[in-house]
């Protein structure tokens, strides 16, 4: 806008102009929630259109009329949010779904730490399941022990090894000879939304031994 905030008297020249700001987003804001740090000009460069007519408010690129006088008197300047031209693929369109915009914001993660929750004891059965009491769960925070020994979380129990080696030559020996890492055995899967933990069948992943205490610490 003009340095003095005054629009020209010629109607053809009365158009909204904005100054591009240095924007530093914390993440890809088209994909997830985040914050943007804006570098504003000096205070004396933050202006409003001083002679904007009521009929012009909300037209073109001019800001809308603010009916609440208390709020209107507190407005220092207007900031327009647009999708950067280089974010739009050639011949395509990008949609930005915005649920909230505000100032002086910081990212906050709220969680509670659950320490040593007893989930039950092993029953020696295939596919044993136990339930975390607090959900949802931050997967990377989960530490699970069976009989005092830490077990490993895995994406798919079918990738787990058997709890007992079979065949004329032990699996451990064959893996040692080939230099490969044997598949993990003391494993479980987690559904972070429901808090459900599942153990193996014995063929794919070890079954928690009968009477072994199952405990979890997690956020």
PDB file of N, CA and C in Angstrom, residues 3-89:
ATOM      1  N   UNK A   3       2.911   4.540   1.111  1.00  0.00           N
ATOM      2  CA  UNK A   3       3.615   4.750   2.374  1.00  0.00           C
ATOM      3  C   UNK A   3       2.768   5.480   3.401  1.00  0.00           C
ATOM      4  N   UNK A   4       1.909   6.398   2.941  1.00  0.00           N
ATOM      5  CA  UNK A   4       1.081   7.150   3.877  1.00  0.00           C
ATOM      6  C   UNK A   4      -0.268   6.484   4.128  1.00  0.00           C
ATOM      7  N   UNK A   5      -0.506   5.314   3.491  1.00  0.00           N
ATOM      8  CA  UNK A   5      -1.763   4.612   3.679  1.00  0.00           C
ATOM      9  C   UNK A   5      -2.910   5.177   2.887  1.00  0.00           C
ATOM     10  N   UNK A   6      -2.673   6.188   2.067  1.00  0.00           N
ATOM     11  CA  UNK A   6      -3.733   6.841   1.302  1.00  0.00           C
ATOM     12  C   UNK A   6      -3.832   6.231  -0.091  1.00  0.00           C
ATOM     13  N   UNK A   7      -5.036   5.847  -0.473  1.00  0.00           N
ATOM     14  CA  UNK A   7      -5.276   5.346  -1.819  1.00  0.00           C
ATOM     15  C   UNK A   7      -5.457   6.508  -2.784  1.00  0.00           C
ATOM     16  N   UNK A   8      -5.102   6.331  -4.066  1.00  0.00           N
ATOM     17  CA  UNK A   8      -5.310   7.405  -5.051  1.00  0.00           C
ATOM     18  C   UNK A   8      -6.798   7.746  -5.179  1.00  0.00           C
ATOM     19  N   UNK A   9      -7.071   8.938  -5.625  1.00  0.00           N
ATOM     20  CA  UNK A   9      -8.464   9.342  -5.826  1.00  0.00           C
ATOM     21  C   UNK A   9      -9.061   8.739  -7.084  1.00  0.00           C
ATOM     22  N   UNK A  10      -8.215   8.392  -8.049  1.00  0.00           N
ATOM     23  CA  UNK A  10      -8.689   7.785  -9.290  1.00  0.00           C
ATOM     24  C   UNK A  10      -9.196   6.371  -8.987  1.00  0.00           C
ATOM     25  N   UNK A  11     -10.484   6.072  -9.220  1.00  0.00           N
ATOM     26  CA  UNK A  11     -11.033   4.746  -8.914  1.00  0.00           C
ATOM     27  C   UNK A  11     -10.269   3.609  -9.580  1.00  0.00           C
ATOM     28  N   UNK A  12      -9.737   3.851 -10.768  1.00  0.00           N
ATOM     29  CA  UNK A  12      -9.025   2.795 -11.486  1.00  0.00           C
ATOM     30  C   UNK A  12      -7.725   2.404 -10.789  1.00  0.00           C
ATOM     31  N   UNK A  13      -7.193   3.309  -9.973  1.00  0.00           N
ATOM     32  CA  UNK A  13      -5.917   3.059  -9.295  1.00  0.00           C
ATOM     33  C   UNK A  13      -6.097   2.611  -7.850  1.00  0.00           C
ATOM     34  N   UNK A  14      -7.347   2.549  -7.410  1.00  0.00           N
ATOM     35  CA  UNK A  14      -7.599   2.160  -6.018  1.00  0.00           C
ATOM     36  C   UNK A  14      -7.662   0.626  -5.930  1.00  0.00           C
ATOM     37  N   UNK A  15      -6.508   0.020  -5.836  1.00  0.00           N
ATOM     38  CA  UNK A  15      -6.402  -1.439  -5.743  1.00  0.00           C
ATOM     39  C   UNK A  15      -5.561  -1.786  -4.522  1.00  0.00           C
ATOM     40  N   UNK A  16      -5.837  -2.951  -3.963  1.00  0.00           N
ATOM     41  CA  UNK A  16      -5.098  -3.401  -2.779  1.00  0.00           C
ATOM     42  C   UNK A  16      -3.731  -3.927  -3.190  1.00  0.00           C
ATOM     43  N   UNK A  17      -2.709  -3.496  -2.477  1.00  0.00           N
ATOM     44  CA  UNK A  17      -1.349  -3.981  -2.722  1.00  0.00           C
ATOM     45  C   UNK A  17      -0.785  -4.504  -1.408  1.00  0.00           C
ATOM     46  N   UNK A  18      -0.089  -5.619  -1.484  1.00  0.00           N
ATOM     47  CA  UNK A  18       0.480  -6.243  -0.293  1.00  0.00           C
ATOM     48  C   UNK A  18       1.979  -6.420  -0.484  1.00  0.00           C
ATOM     49  N   UNK A  19       2.688  -6.385   0.620  1.00  0.00           N
ATOM     50  CA  UNK A  19       4.136  -6.586   0.614  1.00  0.00           C
ATOM     51  C   UNK A  19       4.424  -8.021   1.030  1.00  0.00           C
ATOM     52  N   UNK A  20       5.239  -8.718   0.250  1.00  0.00           N
ATOM     53  CA  UNK A  20       5.565 -10.109   0.570  1.00  0.00           C
ATOM     54  C   UNK A  20       6.442 -10.168   1.821  1.00  0.00           C
ATOM     55  N   UNK A  21       6.100 -11.072   2.720  1.00  0.00           N
ATOM     56  CA  UNK A  21       6.839 -11.229   3.969  1.00  0.00           C
ATOM     57  C   UNK A  21       7.706 -12.480   3.914  1.00  0.00           C
ATOM     58  N   UNK A  22       8.743 -12.469   4.713  1.00  0.00           N
ATOM     59  CA  UNK A  22       9.596 -13.643   4.865  1.00  0.00           C
ATOM     60  C   UNK A  22       8.871 -14.625   5.779  1.00  0.00           C
ATOM     61  N   UNK A  23       8.430 -15.753   5.218  1.00  0.00           N
ATOM     62  CA  UNK A  23       7.677 -16.751   5.979  1.00  0.00           C
ATOM     63  C   UNK A  23       8.537 -17.990   6.191  1.00  0.00           C
ATOM     64  N   UNK A  24       8.588 -18.454   7.436  1.00  0.00           N
ATOM     65  CA  UNK A  24       9.410 -19.615   7.778  1.00  0.00           C
ATOM     66  C   UNK A  24       8.523 -20.672   8.435  1.00  0.00           C
ATOM     67  N   UNK A  25       7.942 -21.582   7.634  1.00  0.00           N
ATOM     68  CA  UNK A  25       7.048 -22.603   8.198  1.00  0.00           C
ATOM     69  C   UNK A  25       7.826 -23.684   8.934  1.00  0.00           C
ATOM     70  N   UNK A  26       7.188 -24.254   9.946  1.00  0.00           N
ATOM     71  CA  UNK A  26       7.822 -25.319  10.720  1.00  0.00           C
ATOM     72  C   UNK A  26       7.697 -26.673  10.035  1.00  0.00           C
ATOM     73  N   UNK A  27       6.762 -26.783   9.087  1.00  0.00           N
ATOM     74  CA  UNK A  27       6.511 -28.051   8.410  1.00  0.00           C
ATOM     75  C   UNK A  27       5.761 -27.764   7.115  1.00  0.00           C
ATOM     76  N   UNK A  28       5.381 -28.808   6.404  1.00  0.00           N
ATOM     77  CA  UNK A  28       4.550 -28.649   5.212  1.00  0.00           C
ATOM     78  C   UNK A  28       3.119 -28.402   5.671  1.00  0.00           C
ATOM     79  N   UNK A  29       2.704 -27.149   5.665  1.00  0.00           N
ATOM     80  CA  UNK A  29       1.411 -26.784   6.231  1.00  0.00           C
ATOM     81  C   UNK A  29       0.236 -27.245   5.381  1.00  0.00           C
ATOM     82  N   UNK A  30       0.478 -27.688   4.162  1.00  0.00           N
ATOM     83  CA  UNK A  30      -0.592 -28.254   3.356  1.00  0.00           C
ATOM     84  C   UNK A  30      -0.846 -29.708   3.723  1.00  0.00           C
ATOM     85  N   UNK A  31       0.059 -30.299   4.516  1.00  0.00           N
ATOM     86  CA  UNK A  31      -0.072 -31.707   4.884  1.00  0.00           C
ATOM     87  C   UNK A  31      -0.379 -31.907   6.360  1.00  0.00           C
ATOM     88  N   UNK A  32       0.074 -30.989   7.223  1.00  0.00           N
ATOM     89  CA  UNK A  32      -0.139 -31.157   8.656  1.00  0.00           C
ATOM     90  C   UNK A  32      -0.118 -29.804   9.352  1.00  0.00           C
ATOM     91  N   UNK A  33      -0.633 -29.794  10.567  1.00  0.00           N
ATOM     92  CA  UNK A  33      -0.683 -28.557  11.343  1.00  0.00           C
ATOM     93  C   UNK A  33       0.726 -28.125  11.731  1.00  0.00           C
ATOM     94  N   UNK A  34       0.935 -26.824  11.808  1.00  0.00           N
ATOM     95  CA  UNK A  34       2.244 -26.309  12.182  1.00  0.00           C
ATOM     96  C   UNK A  34       2.186 -24.820  12.406  1.00  0.00           C
ATOM     97  N   UNK A  35       3.337 -24.215  12.566  1.00  0.00           N
ATOM     98  CA  UNK A  35       3.436 -22.779  12.793  1.00  0.00           C
ATOM     99  C   UNK A  35       4.281 -22.141  11.700  1.00  0.00           C
ATOM    100  N   UNK A  36       4.076 -20.847  11.520  1.00  0.00           N
ATOM    101  CA  UNK A  36       4.852 -20.064  10.554  1.00  0.00           C
ATOM    102  C   UNK A  36       5.409 -18.847  11.273  1.00  0.00           C
ATOM    103  N   UNK A  37       6.699 -18.668  11.182  1.00  0.00           N
ATOM    104  CA  UNK A  37       7.323 -17.470  11.734  1.00  0.00           C
ATOM    105  C   UNK A  37       7.372 -16.412  10.636  1.00  0.00           C
ATOM    106  N   UNK A  38       6.766 -15.261  10.894  1.00  0.00           N
ATOM    107  CA  UNK A  38       6.744 -14.160   9.935  1.00  0.00           C
ATOM    108  C   UNK A  38       7.675 -13.054  10.396  1.00  0.00           C
ATOM    109  N   UNK A  39       8.475 -12.563   9.479  1.00  0.00           N
ATOM    110  CA  UNK A  39       9.345 -11.423   9.760  1.00  0.00           C
ATOM    111  C   UNK A  39       8.602 -10.176   9.292  1.00  0.00           C
ATOM    112  N   UNK A  40       8.103  -9.386  10.234  1.00  0.00           N
ATOM    113  CA  UNK A  40       7.311  -8.205   9.912  1.00  0.00           C
ATOM    114  C   UNK A  40       8.205  -6.989   9.703  1.00  0.00           C
ATOM    115  N   UNK A  41       7.736  -6.027   8.944  1.00  0.00           N
ATOM    116  CA  UNK A  41       8.491  -4.767   8.804  1.00  0.00           C
ATOM    117  C   UNK A  41       8.434  -3.973  10.104  1.00  0.00           C
ATOM    118  N   UNK A  42       9.120  -2.854  10.127  1.00  0.00           N
ATOM    119  CA  UNK A  42       9.110  -2.012  11.320  1.00  0.00           C
ATOM    120  C   UNK A  42       7.693  -1.546  11.633  1.00  0.00           C
ATOM    121  N   UNK A  43       7.464  -1.203  12.899  1.00  0.00           N
ATOM    122  CA  UNK A  43       6.122  -0.843  13.352  1.00  0.00           C
ATOM    123  C   UNK A  43       5.537   0.311  12.547  1.00  0.00           C
ATOM    124  N   UNK A  44       6.369   1.291  12.201  1.00  0.00           N
ATOM    125  CA  UNK A  44       5.839   2.445  11.466  1.00  0.00           C
ATOM    126  C   UNK A  44       5.512   2.116  10.012  1.00  0.00           C
ATOM    127  N   UNK A  45       5.877   0.897   9.568  1.00  0.00           N
ATOM    128  CA  UNK A  45       5.543   0.476   8.207  1.00  0.00           C
ATOM    129  C   UNK A  45       4.286  -0.390   8.172  1.00  0.00           C
ATOM    130  N   UNK A  46       3.744  -0.706   9.356  1.00  0.00           N
ATOM    131  CA  UNK A  46       2.503  -1.478   9.423  1.00  0.00           C
ATOM    132  C   UNK A  46       1.338  -0.500   9.365  1.00  0.00           C
ATOM    133  N   UNK A  47       0.603  -0.525   8.268  1.00  0.00           N
ATOM    134  CA  UNK A  47      -0.437   0.482   8.058  1.00  0.00           C
ATOM    135  C   UNK A  47      -1.744  -0.161   7.616  1.00  0.00           C
ATOM    136  N   UNK A  48      -2.797   0.640   7.700  1.00  0.00           N
ATOM    137  CA  UNK A  48      -4.096   0.316   7.127  1.00  0.00           C
ATOM    138  C   UNK A  48      -4.381   1.300   6.003  1.00  0.00           C
ATOM    139  N   UNK A  49      -5.354   0.982   5.162  1.00  0.00           N
ATOM    140  CA  UNK A  49      -5.758   1.941   4.145  1.00  0.00           C
ATOM    141  C   UNK A  49      -6.543   3.057   4.836  1.00  0.00           C
ATOM    142  N   UNK A  50      -5.994   4.247   4.820  1.00  0.00           N
ATOM    143  CA  UNK A  50      -6.564   5.342   5.614  1.00  0.00           C
ATOM    144  C   UNK A  50      -7.851   5.900   5.028  1.00  0.00           C
ATOM    145  N   UNK A  51      -8.021   5.805   3.733  1.00  0.00           N
ATOM    146  CA  UNK A  51      -9.196   6.409   3.098  1.00  0.00           C
ATOM    147  C   UNK A  51     -10.028   5.382   2.335  1.00  0.00           C
ATOM    148  N   UNK A  52     -10.103   4.163   2.880  1.00  0.00           N
ATOM    149  CA  UNK A  52     -10.885   3.109   2.243  1.00  0.00           C
ATOM    150  C   UNK A  52     -12.372   3.383   2.450  1.00  0.00           C
ATOM    151  N   UNK A  53     -13.108   3.423   1.359  1.00  0.00           N
ATOM    152  CA  UNK A  53     -14.541   3.693   1.436  1.00  0.00           C
ATOM    153  C   UNK A  53     -15.294   2.451   1.932  1.00  0.00           C
ATOM    154  N   UNK A  54     -16.391   2.651   2.674  1.00  0.00           N
ATOM    155  CA  UNK A  54     -17.176   1.493   3.144  1.00  0.00           C
ATOM    156  C   UNK A  54     -17.595   0.560   2.016  1.00  0.00           C
ATOM    157  N   UNK A  55     -17.905   1.128   0.854  1.00  0.00           N
ATOM    158  CA  UNK A  55     -18.345   0.298  -0.273  1.00  0.00           C
ATOM    159  C   UNK A  55     -17.211  -0.538  -0.856  1.00  0.00           C
ATOM    160  N   UNK A  56     -15.956  -0.181  -0.539  1.00  0.00           N
ATOM    161  CA  UNK A  56     -14.806  -0.918  -1.067  1.00  0.00           C
ATOM    162  C   UNK A  56     -14.397  -2.070  -0.155  1.00  0.00           C
ATOM    163  N   UNK A  57     -14.838  -2.046   1.094  1.00  0.00           N
ATOM    164  CA  UNK A  57     -14.430  -3.077   2.043  1.00  0.00           C
ATOM    165  C   UNK A  57     -14.968  -4.443   1.616  1.00  0.00           C
ATOM    166  N   UNK A  58     -14.070  -5.416   1.565  1.00  0.00           N
ATOM    167  CA  UNK A  58     -14.452  -6.764   1.163  1.00  0.00           C
ATOM    168  C   UNK A  58     -14.512  -6.978  -0.328  1.00  0.00           C
ATOM    169  N   UNK A  59     -14.176  -5.971  -1.125  1.00  0.00           N
ATOM    170  CA  UNK A  59     -14.174  -6.119  -2.579  1.00  0.00           C
ATOM    171  C   UNK A  59     -12.748  -6.304  -3.069  1.00  0.00           C
ATOM    172  N   UNK A  60     -12.599  -7.040  -4.190  1.00  0.00           N
ATOM    173  CA  UNK A  60     -11.257  -7.273  -4.716  1.00  0.00           C
ATOM    174  C   UNK A  60     -10.382  -7.919  -3.662  1.00  0.00           C
ATOM    175  N   UNK A  61      -9.205  -7.343  -3.446  1.00  0.00           N
ATOM    176  CA  UNK A  61      -8.288  -7.852  -2.431  1.00  0.00           C
ATOM    177  C   UNK A  61      -8.309  -7.019  -1.155  1.00  0.00           C
ATOM    178  N   UNK A  62      -9.272  -6.117  -1.037  1.00  0.00           N
ATOM    179  CA  UNK A  62      -9.388  -5.334   0.190  1.00  0.00           C
ATOM    180  C   UNK A  62      -9.968  -6.197   1.312  1.00  0.00           C
ATOM    181  N   UNK A  63      -9.573  -5.937   2.556  1.00  0.00           N
ATOM    182  CA  UNK A  63     -10.088  -6.722   3.685  1.00  0.00           C
ATOM    183  C   UNK A  63     -11.565  -6.440   3.928  1.00  0.00           C
ATOM    184  N   UNK A  64     -12.241  -7.337   4.633  1.00  0.00           N
ATOM    185  CA  UNK A  64     -13.675  -7.154   4.885  1.00  0.00           C
ATOM    186  C   UNK A  64     -13.928  -6.082   5.938  1.00  0.00           C
ATOM    187  N   UNK A  65     -15.164  -5.648   5.998  1.00  0.00           N
ATOM    188  CA  UNK A  65     -15.569  -4.701   7.037  1.00  0.00           C
ATOM    189  C   UNK A  65     -15.647  -5.418   8.380  1.00  0.00           C
ATOM    190  N   UNK A  66     -15.221  -4.754   9.427  1.00  0.00           N
ATOM    191  CA  UNK A  66     -15.300  -5.291  10.782  1.00  0.00           C
ATOM    192  C   UNK A  66     -16.386  -4.531  11.526  1.00  0.00           C
ATOM    193  N   UNK A  67     -17.478  -5.201  11.827  1.00  0.00           N
ATOM    194  CA  UNK A  67     -18.618  -4.544  12.455  1.00  0.00           C
ATOM    195  C   UNK A  67     -18.352  -4.190  13.914  1.00  0.00           C
ATOM    196  N   UNK A  68     -17.583  -5.043  14.606  1.00  0.00           N
ATOM    197  CA  UNK A  68     -17.288  -4.796  16.022  1.00  0.00           C
ATOM    198  C   UNK A  68     -16.256  -3.671  16.117  1.00  0.00           C
ATOM    199  N   UNK A  69     -16.664  -2.519  16.641  1.00  0.00           N
ATOM    200  CA  UNK A  69     -15.762  -1.359  16.688  1.00  0.00           C
ATOM    201  C   UNK A  69     -14.577  -1.596  17.608  1.00  0.00           C
ATOM    202  N   UNK A  70     -14.778  -2.350  18.689  1.00  0.00           N
ATOM    203  CA  UNK A  70     -13.666  -2.628  19.602  1.00  0.00           C
ATOM    204  C   UNK A  70     -12.566  -3.405  18.883  1.00  0.00           C
ATOM    205  N   UNK A  71     -12.973  -4.390  18.088  1.00  0.00           N
ATOM    206  CA  UNK A  71     -11.993  -5.167  17.328  1.00  0.00           C
ATOM    207  C   UNK A  71     -11.380  -4.312  16.231  1.00  0.00           C
ATOM    208  N   UNK A  72     -12.201  -3.523  15.551  1.00  0.00           N
ATOM    209  CA  UNK A  72     -11.711  -2.684  14.452  1.00  0.00           C
ATOM    210  C   UNK A  72     -10.641  -1.717  14.928  1.00  0.00           C
ATOM    211  N   UNK A  73     -10.797  -1.173  16.132  1.00  0.00           N
ATOM    212  CA  UNK A  73      -9.826  -0.211  16.646  1.00  0.00           C
ATOM    213  C   UNK A  73      -8.503  -0.864  17.018  1.00  0.00           C
ATOM    214  N   UNK A  74      -8.499  -2.172  17.180  1.00  0.00           N
ATOM    215  CA  UNK A  74      -7.273  -2.875  17.571  1.00  0.00           C
ATOM    216  C   UNK A  74      -6.478  -3.372  16.372  1.00  0.00           C
ATOM    217  N   UNK A  75      -7.032  -3.257  15.174  1.00  0.00           N
ATOM    218  CA  UNK A  75      -6.348  -3.766  13.983  1.00  0.00           C
ATOM    219  C   UNK A  75      -5.150  -2.885  13.656  1.00  0.00           C
ATOM    220  N   UNK A  76      -4.003  -3.503  13.543  1.00  0.00           N
ATOM    221  CA  UNK A  76      -2.769  -2.793  13.211  1.00  0.00           C
ATOM    222  C   UNK A  76      -2.506  -2.865  11.714  1.00  0.00           C
ATOM    223  N   UNK A  77      -2.684  -4.035  11.147  1.00  0.00           N
ATOM    224  CA  UNK A  77      -2.495  -4.236   9.716  1.00  0.00           C
ATOM    225  C   UNK A  77      -3.204  -5.515   9.321  1.00  0.00           C
ATOM    226  N   UNK A  78      -3.188  -5.832   8.050  1.00  0.00           N
ATOM    227  CA  UNK A  78      -3.791  -7.062   7.553  1.00  0.00           C
ATOM    228  C   UNK A  78      -2.706  -7.945   6.955  1.00  0.00           C
ATOM    229  N   UNK A  79      -2.809  -9.250   7.202  1.00  0.00           N
ATOM    230  CA  UNK A  79      -1.894 -10.222   6.610  1.00  0.00           C
ATOM    231  C   UNK A  79      -2.718 -11.172   5.747  1.00  0.00           C
ATOM    232  N   UNK A  80      -2.364 -11.276   4.496  1.00  0.00           N
ATOM    233  CA  UNK A  80      -3.074 -12.158   3.576  1.00  0.00           C
ATOM    234  C   UNK A  80      -2.289 -13.455   3.410  1.00  0.00           C
ATOM    235  N   UNK A  81      -2.996 -14.575   3.442  1.00  0.00           N
ATOM    236  CA  UNK A  81      -2.378 -15.892   3.308  1.00  0.00           C
ATOM    237  C   UNK A  81      -2.688 -16.436   1.922  1.00  0.00           C
ATOM    238  N   UNK A  82      -1.651 -16.794   1.200  1.00  0.00           N
ATOM    239  CA  UNK A  82      -1.813 -17.356  -0.142  1.00  0.00           C
ATOM    240  C   UNK A  82      -0.908 -18.572  -0.287  1.00  0.00           C
ATOM    241  N   UNK A  83      -1.291 -19.473  -1.192  1.00  0.00           N
ATOM    242  CA  UNK A  83      -0.437 -20.601  -1.538  1.00  0.00           C
ATOM    243  C   UNK A  83       0.625 -20.116  -2.510  1.00  0.00           C
ATOM    244  N   UNK A  84       1.873 -20.418  -2.206  1.00  0.00           N
ATOM    245  CA  UNK A  84       2.972 -19.973  -3.062  1.00  0.00           C
ATOM    246  C   UNK A  84       2.811 -20.532  -4.470  1.00  0.00           C
ATOM    247  N   UNK A  85       3.178 -19.712  -5.451  1.00  0.00           N
ATOM    248  CA  UNK A  85       3.034 -20.125  -6.849  1.00  0.00           C
ATOM    249  C   UNK A  85       3.813 -21.398  -7.148  1.00  0.00           C
ATOM    250  N   UNK A  86       4.993 -21.555  -6.529  1.00  0.00           N
ATOM    251  CA  UNK A  86       5.806 -22.733  -6.824  1.00  0.00           C
ATOM    252  C   UNK A  86       5.278 -23.991  -6.140  1.00  0.00           C
ATOM    253  N   UNK A  87       4.239 -23.848  -5.290  1.00  0.00           N
ATOM    254  CA  UNK A  87       3.630 -25.019  -4.655  1.00  0.00           C
ATOM    255  C   UNK A  87       2.528 -25.621  -5.505  1.00  0.00           C
ATOM    256  N   UNK A  88       2.155 -24.931  -6.572  1.00  0.00           N
ATOM    257  CA  UNK A  88       1.078 -25.398  -7.446  1.00  0.00           C
ATOM    258  C   UNK A  88       1.694 -26.051  -8.676  1.00  0.00           C
ATOM    259  N   UNK A  89       1.443 -27.349  -8.906  1.00  0.00           N
ATOM    260  CA  UNK A  89       2.009 -28.013 -10.086  1.00  0.00           C
ATOM    261  C   UNK A  89       1.437 -27.428 -11.365  1.00  0.00           C
TER     262      UNK A  89
END
